[in-house]
Short mmCIF file of C-alpha atoms in Angstrom, two decimals:
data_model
loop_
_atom_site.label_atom_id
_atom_site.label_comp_id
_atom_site.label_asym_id
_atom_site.label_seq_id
_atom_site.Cartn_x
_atom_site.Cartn_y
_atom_site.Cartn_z
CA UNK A 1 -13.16 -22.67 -67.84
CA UNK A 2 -15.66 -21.72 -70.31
CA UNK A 3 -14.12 -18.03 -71.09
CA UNK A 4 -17.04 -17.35 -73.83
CA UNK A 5 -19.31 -17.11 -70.64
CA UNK A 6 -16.86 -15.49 -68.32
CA UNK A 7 -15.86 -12.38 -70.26
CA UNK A 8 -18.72 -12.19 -73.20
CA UNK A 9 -21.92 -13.44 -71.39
CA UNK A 10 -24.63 -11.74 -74.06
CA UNK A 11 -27.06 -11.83 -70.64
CA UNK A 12 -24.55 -9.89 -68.73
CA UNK A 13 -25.80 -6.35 -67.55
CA UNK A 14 -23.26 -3.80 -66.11
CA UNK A 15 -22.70 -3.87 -62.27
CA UNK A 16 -23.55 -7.51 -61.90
CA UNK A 17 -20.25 -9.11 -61.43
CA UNK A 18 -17.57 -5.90 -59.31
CA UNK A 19 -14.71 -7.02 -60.30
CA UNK A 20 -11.63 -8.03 -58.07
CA UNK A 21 -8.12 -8.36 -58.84
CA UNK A 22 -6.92 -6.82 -62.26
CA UNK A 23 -9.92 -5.63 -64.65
CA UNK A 24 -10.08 -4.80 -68.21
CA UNK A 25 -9.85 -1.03 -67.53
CA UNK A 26 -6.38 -1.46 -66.60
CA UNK A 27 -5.87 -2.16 -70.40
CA UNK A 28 -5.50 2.31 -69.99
CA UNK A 29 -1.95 3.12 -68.67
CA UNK A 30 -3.17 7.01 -68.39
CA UNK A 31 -6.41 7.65 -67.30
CA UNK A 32 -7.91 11.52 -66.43
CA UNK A 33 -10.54 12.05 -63.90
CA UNK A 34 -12.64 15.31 -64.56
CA UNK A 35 -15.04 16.35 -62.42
CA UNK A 36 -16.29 18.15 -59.13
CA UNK A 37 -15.87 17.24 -55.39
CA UNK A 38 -17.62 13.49 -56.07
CA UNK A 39 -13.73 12.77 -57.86
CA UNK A 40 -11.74 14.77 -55.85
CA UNK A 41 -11.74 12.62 -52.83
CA UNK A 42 -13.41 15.35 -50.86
CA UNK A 43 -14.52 14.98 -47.10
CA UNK A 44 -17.17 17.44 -45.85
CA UNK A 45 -16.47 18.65 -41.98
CA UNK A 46 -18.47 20.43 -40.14
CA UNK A 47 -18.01 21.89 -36.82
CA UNK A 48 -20.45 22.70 -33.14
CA UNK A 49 -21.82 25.53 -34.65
CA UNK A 50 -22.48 23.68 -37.93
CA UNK A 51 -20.00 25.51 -39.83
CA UNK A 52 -18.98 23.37 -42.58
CA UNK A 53 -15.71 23.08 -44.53
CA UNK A 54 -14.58 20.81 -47.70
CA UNK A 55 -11.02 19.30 -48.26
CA UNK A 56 -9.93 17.58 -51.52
CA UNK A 57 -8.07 14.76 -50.76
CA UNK A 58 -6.95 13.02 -54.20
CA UNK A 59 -5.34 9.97 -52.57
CA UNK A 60 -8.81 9.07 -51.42
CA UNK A 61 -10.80 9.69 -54.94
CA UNK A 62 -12.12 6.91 -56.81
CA UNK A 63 -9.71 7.49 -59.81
CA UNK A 64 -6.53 6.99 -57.57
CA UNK A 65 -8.18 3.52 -55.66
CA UNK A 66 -8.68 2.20 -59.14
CA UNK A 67 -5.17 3.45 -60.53
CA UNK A 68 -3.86 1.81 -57.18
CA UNK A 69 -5.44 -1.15 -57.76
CA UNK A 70 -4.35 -1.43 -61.57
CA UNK A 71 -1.32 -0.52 -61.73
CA UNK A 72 -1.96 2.36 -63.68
CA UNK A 73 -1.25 6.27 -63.66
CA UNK A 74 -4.45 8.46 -62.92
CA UNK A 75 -4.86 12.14 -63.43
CA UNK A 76 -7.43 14.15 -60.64
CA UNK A 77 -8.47 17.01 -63.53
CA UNK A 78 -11.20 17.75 -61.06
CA UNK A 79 -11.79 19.82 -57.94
CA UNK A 80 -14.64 20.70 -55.28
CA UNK A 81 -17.29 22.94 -56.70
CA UNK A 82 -16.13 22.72 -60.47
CA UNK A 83 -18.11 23.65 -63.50
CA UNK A 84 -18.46 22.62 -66.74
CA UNK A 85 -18.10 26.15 -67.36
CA UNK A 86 -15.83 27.29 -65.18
CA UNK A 87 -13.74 24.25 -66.41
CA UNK A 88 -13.55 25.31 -69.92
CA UNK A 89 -13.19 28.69 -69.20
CA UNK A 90 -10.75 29.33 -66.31
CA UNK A 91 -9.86 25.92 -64.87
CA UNK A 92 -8.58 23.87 -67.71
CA UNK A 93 -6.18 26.44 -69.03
CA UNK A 94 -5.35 27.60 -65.52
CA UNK A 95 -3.81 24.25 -64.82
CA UNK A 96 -2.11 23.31 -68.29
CA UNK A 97 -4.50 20.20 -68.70
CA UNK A 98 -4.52 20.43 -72.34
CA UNK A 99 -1.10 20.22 -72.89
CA UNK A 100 -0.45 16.75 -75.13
CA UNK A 101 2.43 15.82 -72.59
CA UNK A 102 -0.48 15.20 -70.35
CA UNK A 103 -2.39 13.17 -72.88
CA UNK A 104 -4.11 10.22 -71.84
CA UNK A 105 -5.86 6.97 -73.05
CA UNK A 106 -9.13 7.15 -71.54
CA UNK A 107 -10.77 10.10 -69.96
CA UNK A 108 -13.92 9.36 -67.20
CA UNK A 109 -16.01 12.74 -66.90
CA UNK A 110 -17.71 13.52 -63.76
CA UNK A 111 -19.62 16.64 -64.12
CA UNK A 112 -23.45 18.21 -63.35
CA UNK A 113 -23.46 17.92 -59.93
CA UNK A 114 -23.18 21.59 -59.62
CA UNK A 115 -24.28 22.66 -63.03
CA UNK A 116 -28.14 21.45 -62.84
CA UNK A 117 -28.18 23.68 -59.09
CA UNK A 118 -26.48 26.85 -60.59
CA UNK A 119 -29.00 28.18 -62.68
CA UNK A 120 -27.06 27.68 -66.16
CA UNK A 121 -29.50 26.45 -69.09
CA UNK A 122 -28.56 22.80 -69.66
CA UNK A 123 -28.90 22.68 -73.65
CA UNK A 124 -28.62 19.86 -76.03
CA UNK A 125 -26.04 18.29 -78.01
CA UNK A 126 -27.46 20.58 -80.61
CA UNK A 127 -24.99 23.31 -78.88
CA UNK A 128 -22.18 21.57 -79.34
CA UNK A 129 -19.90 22.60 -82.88
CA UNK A 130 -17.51 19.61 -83.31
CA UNK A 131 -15.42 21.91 -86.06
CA UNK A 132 -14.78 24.63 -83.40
CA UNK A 133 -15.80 24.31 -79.64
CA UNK A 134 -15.50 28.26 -79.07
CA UNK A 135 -18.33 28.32 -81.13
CA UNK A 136 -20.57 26.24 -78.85
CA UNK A 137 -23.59 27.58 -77.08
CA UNK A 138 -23.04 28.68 -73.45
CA UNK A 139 -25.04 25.95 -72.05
CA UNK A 140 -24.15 22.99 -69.74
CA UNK A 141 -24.02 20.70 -72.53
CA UNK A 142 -22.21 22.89 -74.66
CA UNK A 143 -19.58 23.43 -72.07
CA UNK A 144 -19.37 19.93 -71.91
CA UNK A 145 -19.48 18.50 -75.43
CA UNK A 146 -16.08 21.92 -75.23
CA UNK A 147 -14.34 19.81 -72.43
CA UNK A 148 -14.60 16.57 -74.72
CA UNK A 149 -13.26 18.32 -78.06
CA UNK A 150 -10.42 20.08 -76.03
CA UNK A 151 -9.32 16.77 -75.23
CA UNK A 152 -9.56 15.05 -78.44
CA UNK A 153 -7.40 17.96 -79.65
CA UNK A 154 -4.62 16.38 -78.20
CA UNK A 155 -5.83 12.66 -77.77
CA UNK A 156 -7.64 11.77 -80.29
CA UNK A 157 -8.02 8.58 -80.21
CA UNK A 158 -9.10 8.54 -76.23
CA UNK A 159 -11.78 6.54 -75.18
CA UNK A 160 -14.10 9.40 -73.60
CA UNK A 161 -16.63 8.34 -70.47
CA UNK A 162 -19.68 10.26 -69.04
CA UNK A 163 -20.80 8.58 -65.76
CA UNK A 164 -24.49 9.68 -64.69
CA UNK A 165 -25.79 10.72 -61.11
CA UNK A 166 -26.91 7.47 -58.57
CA UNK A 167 -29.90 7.61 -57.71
CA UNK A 168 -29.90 9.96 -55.16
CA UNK A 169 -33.42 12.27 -54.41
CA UNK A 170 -30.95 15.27 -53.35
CA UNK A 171 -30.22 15.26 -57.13
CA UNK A 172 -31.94 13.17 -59.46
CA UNK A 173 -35.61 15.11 -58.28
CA UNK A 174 -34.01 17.88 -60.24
CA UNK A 175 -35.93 18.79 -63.20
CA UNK A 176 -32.92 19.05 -65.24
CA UNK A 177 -31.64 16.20 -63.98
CA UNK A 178 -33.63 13.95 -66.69
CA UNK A 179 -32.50 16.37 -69.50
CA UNK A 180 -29.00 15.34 -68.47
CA UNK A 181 -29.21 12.14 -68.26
CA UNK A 182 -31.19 12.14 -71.70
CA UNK A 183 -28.35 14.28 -73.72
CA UNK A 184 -25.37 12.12 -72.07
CA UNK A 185 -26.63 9.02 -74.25
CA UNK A 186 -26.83 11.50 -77.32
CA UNK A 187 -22.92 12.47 -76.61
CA UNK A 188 -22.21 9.10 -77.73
CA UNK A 189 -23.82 9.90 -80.83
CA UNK A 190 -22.05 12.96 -81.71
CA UNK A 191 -17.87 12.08 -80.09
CA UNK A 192 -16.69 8.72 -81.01
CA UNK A 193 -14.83 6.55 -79.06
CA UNK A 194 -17.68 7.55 -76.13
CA UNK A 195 -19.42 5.74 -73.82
CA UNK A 196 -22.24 5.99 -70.81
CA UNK A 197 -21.40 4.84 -67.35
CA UNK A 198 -25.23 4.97 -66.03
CA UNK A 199 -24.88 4.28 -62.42
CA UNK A 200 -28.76 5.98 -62.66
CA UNK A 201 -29.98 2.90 -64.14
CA UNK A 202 -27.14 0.44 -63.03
CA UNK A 203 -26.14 1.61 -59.40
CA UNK A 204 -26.94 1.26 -55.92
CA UNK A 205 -29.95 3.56 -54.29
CA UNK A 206 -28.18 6.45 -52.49
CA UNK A 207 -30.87 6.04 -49.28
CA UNK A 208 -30.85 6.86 -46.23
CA UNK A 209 -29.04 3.67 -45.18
CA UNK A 210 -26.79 3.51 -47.45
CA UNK A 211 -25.36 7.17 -46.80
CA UNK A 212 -25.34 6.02 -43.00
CA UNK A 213 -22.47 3.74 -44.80
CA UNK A 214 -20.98 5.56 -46.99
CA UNK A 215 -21.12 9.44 -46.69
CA UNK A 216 -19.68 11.78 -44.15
CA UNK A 217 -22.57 14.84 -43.48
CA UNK A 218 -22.84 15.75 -47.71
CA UNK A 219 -20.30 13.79 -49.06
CA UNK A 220 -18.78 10.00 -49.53
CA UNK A 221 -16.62 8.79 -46.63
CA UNK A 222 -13.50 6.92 -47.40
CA UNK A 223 -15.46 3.83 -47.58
CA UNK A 224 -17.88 5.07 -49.94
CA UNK A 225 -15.01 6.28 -52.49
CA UNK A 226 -13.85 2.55 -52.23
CA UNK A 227 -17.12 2.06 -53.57
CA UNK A 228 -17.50 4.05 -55.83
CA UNK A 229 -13.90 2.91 -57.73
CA UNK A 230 -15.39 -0.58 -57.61
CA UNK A 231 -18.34 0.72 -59.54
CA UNK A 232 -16.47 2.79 -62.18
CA UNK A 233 -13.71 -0.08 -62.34
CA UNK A 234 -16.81 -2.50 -62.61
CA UNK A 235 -18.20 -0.42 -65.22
CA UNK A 236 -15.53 -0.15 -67.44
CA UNK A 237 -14.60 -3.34 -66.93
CA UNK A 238 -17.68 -3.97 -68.64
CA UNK A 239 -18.13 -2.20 -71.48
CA UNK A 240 -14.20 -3.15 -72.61
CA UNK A 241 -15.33 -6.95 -72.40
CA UNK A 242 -18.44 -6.51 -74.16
CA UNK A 243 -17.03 -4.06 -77.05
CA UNK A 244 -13.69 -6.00 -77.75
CA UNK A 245 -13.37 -4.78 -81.40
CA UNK A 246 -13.37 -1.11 -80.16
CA UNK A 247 -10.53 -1.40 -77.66
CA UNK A 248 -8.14 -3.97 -79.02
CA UNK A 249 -5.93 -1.17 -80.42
CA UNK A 250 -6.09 0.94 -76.99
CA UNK A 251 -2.01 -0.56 -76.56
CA UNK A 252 -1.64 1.78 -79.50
CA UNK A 253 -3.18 5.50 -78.16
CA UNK A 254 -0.78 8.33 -78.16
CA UNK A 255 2.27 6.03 -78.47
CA UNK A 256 2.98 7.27 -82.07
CA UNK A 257 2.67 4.62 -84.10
CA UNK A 258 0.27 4.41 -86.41
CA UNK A 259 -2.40 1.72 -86.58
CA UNK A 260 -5.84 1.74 -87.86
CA UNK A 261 -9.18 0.75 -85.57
#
């Protein structure tokens, strides 16, 4: 076995090899899953007169298939409809989810699919005050880059992941859908420890055939979830094996003793 071109292949690109079995992102015993109804696990019904209904069902996210599937203990911090701003502002406190007893290693955020449709300015990372989050612009991206310093108040060592919209018309034709995307890759810049899971540039089309597969009337099916955590567990599988000096001390996050990266 030549393990050099297995795990570190420098012509590699994300999403070419889905992993099976065990992957590298199982190296995170605690993982948190923030985001809308795309990681809650939510099915969309609708009824004869059209009247439609939505129903979070964690079990079925994409965080719990690939906590299932690694043997490791996932957090839904999402729900249907959710904010960036309604997140930092109600949601988050609401449900205790900055409490350091619910700390975690690695945190995958899931957000914008509401926030480029509800009218809210979407900013820059140039509204985002690492020193003191309540003094961030009200923008999207301020609300965001809020959500990542709340939780790097009480992990902050956490490796921090923004995954990007597929490319699906219904969302990427946005305007501010490109300004997004764009300020996502600067959030690296400005958090450490942060990475881009660009399923934009990486992923599968979101067509009409494919959401013949995988979606149930607006949103995923349980098939396409199953999808989806091969993706995300795909992803991350990749960046660990191709940025080994930044996660070789990830045994060591929140456990109390002290280590240097």
């Amino acid at each position: 076995m030549n393990w050099k071109e297995k795990l570190y292949n420098e012509n590699e690109k994300p999403l070419d090899n889905l992993v099976s079995g065990y992957s590298h992102t199982s190296i995170f015993r605690r993982i948190a899953f923030i985001g809308d109804s795309l990681s809650s696990g939510e099915f969309e019904t609708c009824d004869k007169d059209g009247n439609k209904a939505y129903h979070d069902l964690y079990e079925y996210s994409w965080g719990q298939y690939i906590a299932r599937k690694n043997g490791l203990t996932a957090f839904n911090f999402s729900r249907g409809g959710m904010t960036a701003s309604e997140y930092i502002e109600s949601f988050g406190d609401a449900n205790d989810l900055f409490n350091k007893d619910k700390a975690c290693q690695a945190y995958v955020i899931a957000l914008g699919a509401n926030d480029i449709h509800s009218g809210i300015e979407i900013g820059s990372v140039d509204d985002i005050d690492t020193r003191d989050f309540t003094k961030n612009k009200k923008t999207f991206i301020g609300y965001y880059g809020a959500i990542i310093s709340r939780y790097k108040e009480i992990s902050p060592d956490a490796k921090i992941f923004f995954v990007t919209f597929p490319k699906d018309e219904s969302r990427t034709s946005n305007p501010n859908f490109q300004i997004f995307y764009n300020e996502l890759y600067k959030l690296t810049e400005v958090f450490s420890n942060s990475y881009v899971i660009d399923l934009y540039k990486y992923g599968p089309v979101y067509d009409e055939q494919f959401k013949k597969k995988f979606f149930l009337h607006g949103h995923m099916n349980p098939s396409g979830y199953i999808l989806t955590a091969e993706l995300i567990d795909s992803y991350i599988d990749y960046i660990v094996r191709h940025n080994p000096k930044d996660f070789k001390n990830v045994g060591f996050i929140n456990s109390g003793i002290e280590f240097k990266f």
